Every structure is written in structure tokens, then in C-alpha cells.
mmCIF file of the C-alpha atoms, coordinates in Angstrom:
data_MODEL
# 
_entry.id   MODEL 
# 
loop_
_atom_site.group_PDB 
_atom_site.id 
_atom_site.type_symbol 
_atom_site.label_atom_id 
_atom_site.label_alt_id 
_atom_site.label_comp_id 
_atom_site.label_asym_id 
_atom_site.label_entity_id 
_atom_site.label_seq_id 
_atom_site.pdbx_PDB_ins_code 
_atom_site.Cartn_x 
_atom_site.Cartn_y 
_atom_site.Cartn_z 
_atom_site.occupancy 
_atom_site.B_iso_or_equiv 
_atom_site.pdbx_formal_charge 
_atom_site.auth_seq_id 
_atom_site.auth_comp_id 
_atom_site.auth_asym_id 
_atom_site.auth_atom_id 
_atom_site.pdbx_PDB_model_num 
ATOM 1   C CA . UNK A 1 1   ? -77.813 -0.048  89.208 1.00 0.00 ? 1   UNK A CA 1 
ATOM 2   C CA . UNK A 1 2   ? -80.920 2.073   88.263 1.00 0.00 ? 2   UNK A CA 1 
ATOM 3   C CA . UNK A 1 3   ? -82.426 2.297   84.703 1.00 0.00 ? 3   UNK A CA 1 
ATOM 4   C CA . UNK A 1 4   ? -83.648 5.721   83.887 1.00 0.00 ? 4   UNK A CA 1 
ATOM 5   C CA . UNK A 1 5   ? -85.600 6.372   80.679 1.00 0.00 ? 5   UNK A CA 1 
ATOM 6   C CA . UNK A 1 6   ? -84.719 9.003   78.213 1.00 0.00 ? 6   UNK A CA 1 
ATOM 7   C CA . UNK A 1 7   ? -86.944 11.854  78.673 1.00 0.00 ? 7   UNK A CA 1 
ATOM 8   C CA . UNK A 1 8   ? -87.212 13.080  74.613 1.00 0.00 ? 8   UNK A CA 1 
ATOM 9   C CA . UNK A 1 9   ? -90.959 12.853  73.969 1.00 0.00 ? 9   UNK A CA 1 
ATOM 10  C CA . UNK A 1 10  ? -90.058 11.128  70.832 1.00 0.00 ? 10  UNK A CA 1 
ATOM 11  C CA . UNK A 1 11  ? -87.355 9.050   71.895 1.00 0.00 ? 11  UNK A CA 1 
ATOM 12  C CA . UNK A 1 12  ? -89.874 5.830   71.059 1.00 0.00 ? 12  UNK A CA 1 
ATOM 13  C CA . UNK A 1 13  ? -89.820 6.942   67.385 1.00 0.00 ? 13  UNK A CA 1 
ATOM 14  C CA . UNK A 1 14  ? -86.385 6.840   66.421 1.00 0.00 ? 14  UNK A CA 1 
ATOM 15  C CA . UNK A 1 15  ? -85.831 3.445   64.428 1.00 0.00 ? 15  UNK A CA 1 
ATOM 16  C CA . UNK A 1 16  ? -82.366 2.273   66.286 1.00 0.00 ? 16  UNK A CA 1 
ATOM 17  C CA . UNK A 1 17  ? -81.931 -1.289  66.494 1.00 0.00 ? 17  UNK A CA 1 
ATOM 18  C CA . UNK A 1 18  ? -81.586 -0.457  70.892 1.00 0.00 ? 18  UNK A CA 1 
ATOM 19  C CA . UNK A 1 19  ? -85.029 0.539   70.378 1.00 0.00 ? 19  UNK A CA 1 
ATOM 20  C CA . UNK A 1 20  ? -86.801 -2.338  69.075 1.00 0.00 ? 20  UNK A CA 1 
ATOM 21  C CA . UNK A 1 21  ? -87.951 -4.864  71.966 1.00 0.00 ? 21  UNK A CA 1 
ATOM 22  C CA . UNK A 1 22  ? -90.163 -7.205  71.666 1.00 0.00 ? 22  UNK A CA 1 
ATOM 23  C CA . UNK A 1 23  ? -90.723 -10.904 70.512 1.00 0.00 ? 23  UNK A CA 1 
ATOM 24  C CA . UNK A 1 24  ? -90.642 -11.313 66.795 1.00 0.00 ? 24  UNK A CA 1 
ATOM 25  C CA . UNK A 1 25  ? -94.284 -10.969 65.905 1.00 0.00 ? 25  UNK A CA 1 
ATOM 26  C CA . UNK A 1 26  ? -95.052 -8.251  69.057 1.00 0.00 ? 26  UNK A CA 1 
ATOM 27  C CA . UNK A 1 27  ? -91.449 -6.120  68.376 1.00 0.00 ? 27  UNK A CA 1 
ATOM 28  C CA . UNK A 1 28  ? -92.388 -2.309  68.841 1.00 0.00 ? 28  UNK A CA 1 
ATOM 29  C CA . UNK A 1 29  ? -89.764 0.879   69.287 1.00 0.00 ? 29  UNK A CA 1 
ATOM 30  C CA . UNK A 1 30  ? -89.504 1.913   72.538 1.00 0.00 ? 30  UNK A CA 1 
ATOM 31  C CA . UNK A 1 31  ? -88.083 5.083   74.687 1.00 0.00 ? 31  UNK A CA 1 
ATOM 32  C CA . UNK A 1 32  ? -84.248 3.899   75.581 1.00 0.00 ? 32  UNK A CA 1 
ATOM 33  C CA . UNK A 1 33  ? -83.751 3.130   78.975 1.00 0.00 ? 33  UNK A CA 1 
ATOM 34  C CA . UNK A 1 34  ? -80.164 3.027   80.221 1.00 0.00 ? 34  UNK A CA 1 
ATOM 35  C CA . UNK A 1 35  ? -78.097 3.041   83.622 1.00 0.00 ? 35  UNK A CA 1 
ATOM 36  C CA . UNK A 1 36  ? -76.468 6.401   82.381 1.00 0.00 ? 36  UNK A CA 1 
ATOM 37  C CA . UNK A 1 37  ? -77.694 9.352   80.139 1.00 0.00 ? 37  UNK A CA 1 
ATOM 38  C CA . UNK A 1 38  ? -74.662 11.247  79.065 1.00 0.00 ? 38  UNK A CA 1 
ATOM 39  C CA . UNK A 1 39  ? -76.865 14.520  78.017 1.00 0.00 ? 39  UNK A CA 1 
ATOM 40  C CA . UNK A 1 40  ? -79.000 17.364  79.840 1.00 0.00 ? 40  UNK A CA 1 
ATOM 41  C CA . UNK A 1 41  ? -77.869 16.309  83.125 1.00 0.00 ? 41  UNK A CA 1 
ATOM 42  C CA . UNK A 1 42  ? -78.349 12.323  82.540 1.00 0.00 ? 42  UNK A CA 1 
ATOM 43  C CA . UNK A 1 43  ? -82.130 13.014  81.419 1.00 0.00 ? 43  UNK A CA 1 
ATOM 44  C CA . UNK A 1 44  ? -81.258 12.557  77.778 1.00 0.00 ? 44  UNK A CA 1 
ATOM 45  C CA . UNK A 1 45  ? -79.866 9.263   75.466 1.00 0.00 ? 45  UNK A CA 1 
ATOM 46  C CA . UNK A 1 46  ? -78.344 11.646  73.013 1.00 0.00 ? 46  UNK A CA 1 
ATOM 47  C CA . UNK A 1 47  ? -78.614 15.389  71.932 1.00 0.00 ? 47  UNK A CA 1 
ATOM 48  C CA . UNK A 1 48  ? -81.101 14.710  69.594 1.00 0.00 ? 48  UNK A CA 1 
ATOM 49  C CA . UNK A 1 49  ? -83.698 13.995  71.983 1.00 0.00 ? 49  UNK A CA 1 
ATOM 50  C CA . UNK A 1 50  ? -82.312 16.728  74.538 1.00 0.00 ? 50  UNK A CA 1 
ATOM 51  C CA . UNK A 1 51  ? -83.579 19.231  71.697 1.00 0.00 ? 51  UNK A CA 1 
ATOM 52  C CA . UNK A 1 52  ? -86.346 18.147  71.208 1.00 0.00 ? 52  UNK A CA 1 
ATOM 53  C CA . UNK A 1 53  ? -87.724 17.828  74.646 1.00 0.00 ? 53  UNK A CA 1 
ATOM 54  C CA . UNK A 1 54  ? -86.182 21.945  74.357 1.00 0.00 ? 54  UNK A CA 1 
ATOM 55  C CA . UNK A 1 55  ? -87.881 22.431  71.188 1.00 0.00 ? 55  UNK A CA 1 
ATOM 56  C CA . UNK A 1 56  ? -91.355 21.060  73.431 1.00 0.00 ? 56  UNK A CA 1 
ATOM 57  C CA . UNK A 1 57  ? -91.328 22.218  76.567 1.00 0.00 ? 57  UNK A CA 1 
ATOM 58  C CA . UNK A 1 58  ? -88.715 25.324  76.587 1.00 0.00 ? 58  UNK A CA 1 
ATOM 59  C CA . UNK A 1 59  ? -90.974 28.111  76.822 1.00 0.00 ? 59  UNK A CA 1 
ATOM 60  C CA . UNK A 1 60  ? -92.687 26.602  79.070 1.00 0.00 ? 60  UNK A CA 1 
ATOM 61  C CA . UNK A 1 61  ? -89.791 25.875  81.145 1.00 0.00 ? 61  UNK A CA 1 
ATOM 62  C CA . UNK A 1 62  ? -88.500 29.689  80.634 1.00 0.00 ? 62  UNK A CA 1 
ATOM 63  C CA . UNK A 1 63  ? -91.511 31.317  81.737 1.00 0.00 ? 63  UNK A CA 1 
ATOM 64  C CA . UNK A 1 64  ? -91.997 28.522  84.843 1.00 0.00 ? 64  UNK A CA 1 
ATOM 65  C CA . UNK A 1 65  ? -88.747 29.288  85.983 1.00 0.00 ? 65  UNK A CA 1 
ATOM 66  C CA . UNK A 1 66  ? -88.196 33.149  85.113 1.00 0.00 ? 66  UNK A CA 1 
ATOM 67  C CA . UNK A 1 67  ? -87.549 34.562  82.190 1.00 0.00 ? 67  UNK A CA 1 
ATOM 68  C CA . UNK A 1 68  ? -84.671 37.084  81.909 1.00 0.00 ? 68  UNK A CA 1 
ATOM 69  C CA . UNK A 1 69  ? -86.097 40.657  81.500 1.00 0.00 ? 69  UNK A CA 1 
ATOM 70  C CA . UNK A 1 70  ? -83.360 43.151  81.527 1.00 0.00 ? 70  UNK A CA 1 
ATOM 71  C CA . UNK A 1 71  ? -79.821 43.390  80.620 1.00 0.00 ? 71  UNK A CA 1 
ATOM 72  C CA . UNK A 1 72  ? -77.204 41.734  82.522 1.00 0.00 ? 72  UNK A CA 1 
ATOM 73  C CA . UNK A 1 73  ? -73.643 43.276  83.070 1.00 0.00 ? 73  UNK A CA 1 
ATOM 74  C CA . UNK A 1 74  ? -70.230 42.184  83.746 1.00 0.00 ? 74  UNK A CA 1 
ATOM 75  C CA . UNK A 1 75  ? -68.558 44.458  85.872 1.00 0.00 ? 75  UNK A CA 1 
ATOM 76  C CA . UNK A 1 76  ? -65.056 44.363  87.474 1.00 0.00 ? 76  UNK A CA 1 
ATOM 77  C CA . UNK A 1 77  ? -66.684 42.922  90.430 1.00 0.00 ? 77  UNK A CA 1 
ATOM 78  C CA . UNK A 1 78  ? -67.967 39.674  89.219 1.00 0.00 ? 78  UNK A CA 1 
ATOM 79  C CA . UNK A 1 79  ? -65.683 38.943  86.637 1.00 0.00 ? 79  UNK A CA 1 
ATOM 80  C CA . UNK A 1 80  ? -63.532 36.582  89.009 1.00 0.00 ? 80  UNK A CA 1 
ATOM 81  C CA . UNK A 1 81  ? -63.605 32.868  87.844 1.00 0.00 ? 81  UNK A CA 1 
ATOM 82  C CA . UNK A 1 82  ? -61.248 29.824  88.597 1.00 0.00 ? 82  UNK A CA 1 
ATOM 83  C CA . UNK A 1 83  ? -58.832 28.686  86.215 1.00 0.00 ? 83  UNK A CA 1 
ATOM 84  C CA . UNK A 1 84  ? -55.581 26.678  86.189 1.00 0.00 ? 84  UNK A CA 1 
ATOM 85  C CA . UNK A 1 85  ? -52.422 26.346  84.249 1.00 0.00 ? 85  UNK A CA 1 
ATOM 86  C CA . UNK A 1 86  ? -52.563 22.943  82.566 1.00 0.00 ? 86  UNK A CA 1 
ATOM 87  C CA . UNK A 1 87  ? -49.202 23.402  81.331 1.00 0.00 ? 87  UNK A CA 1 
ATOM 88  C CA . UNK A 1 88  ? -47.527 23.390  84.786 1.00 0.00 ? 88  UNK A CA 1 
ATOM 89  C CA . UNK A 1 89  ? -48.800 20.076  85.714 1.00 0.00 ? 89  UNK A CA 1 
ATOM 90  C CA . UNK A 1 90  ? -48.300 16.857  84.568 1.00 0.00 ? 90  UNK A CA 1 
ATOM 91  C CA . UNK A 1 91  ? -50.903 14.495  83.246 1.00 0.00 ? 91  UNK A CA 1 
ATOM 92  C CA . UNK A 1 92  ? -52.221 13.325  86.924 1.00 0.00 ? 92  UNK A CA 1 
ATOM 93  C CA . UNK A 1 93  ? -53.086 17.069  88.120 1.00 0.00 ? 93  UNK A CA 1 
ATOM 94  C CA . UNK A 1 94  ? -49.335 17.120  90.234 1.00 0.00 ? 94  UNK A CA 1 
ATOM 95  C CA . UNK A 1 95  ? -48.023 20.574  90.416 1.00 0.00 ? 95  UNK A CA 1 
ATOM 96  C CA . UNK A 1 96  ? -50.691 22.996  88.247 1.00 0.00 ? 96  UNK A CA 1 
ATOM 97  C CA . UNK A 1 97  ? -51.246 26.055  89.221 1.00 0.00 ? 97  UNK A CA 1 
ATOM 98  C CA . UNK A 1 98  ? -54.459 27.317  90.192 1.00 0.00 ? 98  UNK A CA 1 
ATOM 99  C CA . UNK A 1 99  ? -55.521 30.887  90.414 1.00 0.00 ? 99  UNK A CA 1 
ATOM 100 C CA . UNK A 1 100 ? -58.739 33.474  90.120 1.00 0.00 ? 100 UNK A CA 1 
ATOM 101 C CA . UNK A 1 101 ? -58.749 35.632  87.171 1.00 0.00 ? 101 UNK A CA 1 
ATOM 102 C CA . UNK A 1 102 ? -60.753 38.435  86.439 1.00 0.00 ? 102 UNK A CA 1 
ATOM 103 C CA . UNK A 1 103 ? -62.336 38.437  83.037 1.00 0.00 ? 103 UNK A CA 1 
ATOM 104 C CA . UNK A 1 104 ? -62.505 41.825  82.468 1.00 0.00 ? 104 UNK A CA 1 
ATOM 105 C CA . UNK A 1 105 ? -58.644 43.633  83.734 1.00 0.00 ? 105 UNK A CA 1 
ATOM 106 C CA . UNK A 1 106 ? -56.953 40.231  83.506 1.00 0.00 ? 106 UNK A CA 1 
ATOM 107 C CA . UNK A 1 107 ? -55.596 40.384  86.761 1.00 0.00 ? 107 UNK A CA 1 
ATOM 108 C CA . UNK A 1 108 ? -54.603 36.647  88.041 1.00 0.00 ? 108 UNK A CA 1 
ATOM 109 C CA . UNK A 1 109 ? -54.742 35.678  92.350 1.00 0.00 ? 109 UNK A CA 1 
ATOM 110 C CA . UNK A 1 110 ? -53.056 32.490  93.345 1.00 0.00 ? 110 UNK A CA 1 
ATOM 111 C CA . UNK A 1 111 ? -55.673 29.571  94.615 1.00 0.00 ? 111 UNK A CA 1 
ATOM 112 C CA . UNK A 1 112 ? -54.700 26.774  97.111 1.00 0.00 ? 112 UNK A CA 1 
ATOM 113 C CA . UNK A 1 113 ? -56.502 23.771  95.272 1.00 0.00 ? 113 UNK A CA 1 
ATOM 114 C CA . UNK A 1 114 ? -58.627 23.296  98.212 1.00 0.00 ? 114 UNK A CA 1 
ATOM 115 C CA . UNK A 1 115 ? -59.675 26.576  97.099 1.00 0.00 ? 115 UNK A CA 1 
ATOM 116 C CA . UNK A 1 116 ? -60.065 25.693  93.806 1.00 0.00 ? 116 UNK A CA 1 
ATOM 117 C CA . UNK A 1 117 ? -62.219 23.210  94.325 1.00 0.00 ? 117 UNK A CA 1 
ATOM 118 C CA . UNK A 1 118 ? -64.457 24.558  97.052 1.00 0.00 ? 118 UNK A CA 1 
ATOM 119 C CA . UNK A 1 119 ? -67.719 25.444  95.200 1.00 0.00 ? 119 UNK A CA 1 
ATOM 120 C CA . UNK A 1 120 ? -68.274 28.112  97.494 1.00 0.00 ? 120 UNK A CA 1 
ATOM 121 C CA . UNK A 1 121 ? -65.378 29.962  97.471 1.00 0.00 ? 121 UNK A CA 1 
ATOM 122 C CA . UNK A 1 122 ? -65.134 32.994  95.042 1.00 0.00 ? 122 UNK A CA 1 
ATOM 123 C CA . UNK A 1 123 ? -63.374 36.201  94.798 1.00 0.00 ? 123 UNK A CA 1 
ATOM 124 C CA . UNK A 1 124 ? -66.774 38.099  93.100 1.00 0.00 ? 124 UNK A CA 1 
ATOM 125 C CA . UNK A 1 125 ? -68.155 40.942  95.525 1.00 0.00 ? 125 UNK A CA 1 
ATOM 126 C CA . UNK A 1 126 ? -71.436 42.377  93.142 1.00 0.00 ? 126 UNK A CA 1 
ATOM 127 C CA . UNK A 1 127 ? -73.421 40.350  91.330 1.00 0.00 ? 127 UNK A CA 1 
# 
């Protein structure tokens, strides 16, 4: 089991009593460290410190990693995404049906699951 600390630059100065280490005379608040971060990817404790590492270092992050500069568009092309029918299942995934829908006509293909779950696989020809 690895410990990861939270990555919130102010993590340390949140008064929780998981914070506070330390023998009596020498306790000081420290950044949480934890065997699982449930937030931003298991980087963050909570969402609190998830925005405020984005209220920090966003921008920087944006322009680092590219910045959106013109319009994007959903055409009947890309529209496809996975989806299932919850309904026709039961609680333990048995008998759903899977299928590709297009966001934009509504028009529904049937999936294997394999297909389904294959990351790779999509029905989207443009970008």
C-alpha cells in the first residue's frame, strides 16, 4: 500500500482533526496523506483542495497544455457514444443491452459488450 499526499497547496491549512500530527507540545497541521484520493484523478483529499490547486495553477496548466482557440462542432459524424439500457438488466449487469447512439439524429446500433467495453472501438468517422 502506497501513501500519496494531497496535492492542494493549502491542504496543510485546513484545521481537521486528520490533519493535526504531532506530539502534544510539537502538534502542527499537515497536508493529508492517504492510500486513496477519491478526487482529480486520486491527486486530491476532497474537492476543496482540487479547486484550489485549479484556482492556482489552471492557467498555467491551460496554456502548458493548449488552450482551445476556435469553436468546436458536433456534427453527425462524431456524435456516436456508448450507452446501455439499465432497465433490461438486472442488478449484476446480466442481460442489458448495449448499443451506439448518435447524439445528434438519435439513431441507436446494437454493441456486443466486448464492444462496449473496448476503449478503442467507436462508430465516430470526423472528428
Amino acid at each position: 500500500m502506497t501513501l500519496k499526499y494531497c496535492q492542494g497547496p493549502d491542504c496543510h491549512t485546513y484545521t481537521t482533526q486528520d490533519r493535526l500530527k504531532g506530539t502534544k507540545p510539537n502538534k502542527t497541521y499537515q497536508t493529508r496523506r492517504r492510500s486513496r484520493m477519491y478526487y482529480g484523478q486520486g491527486n486530491f483529499c476532497d474537492q476543496r483542495c482540487m479547486y484550489d490547486w485549479f484556482d492556482t495553477f489552471g492557467e498555467q496548466a491551460i496554456n502548458h497544455f493548449g488552450r482551445t482557440t476556435e469553436v468546436k462542432h458536433l456534427t453527425e459524424d462524431n456524435a456516436w457514444v456508448k450507452d446501455y439500457d439499465w432497465r433490461n438488466g438486472s442488478y449484476n449487469n446480466d442481460e442489458r443491452t448495449y448499443y451506439s447512439v448518435n447524439k445528434i439524429t438519435k439513431e441507436q446500433r446494437p454493441l456486443t459488450e466486448a464492444q462496449y467495453r473496448d476503449n478503442n472501438y467507436t462508430i465516430n468517422t470526423g472528428e
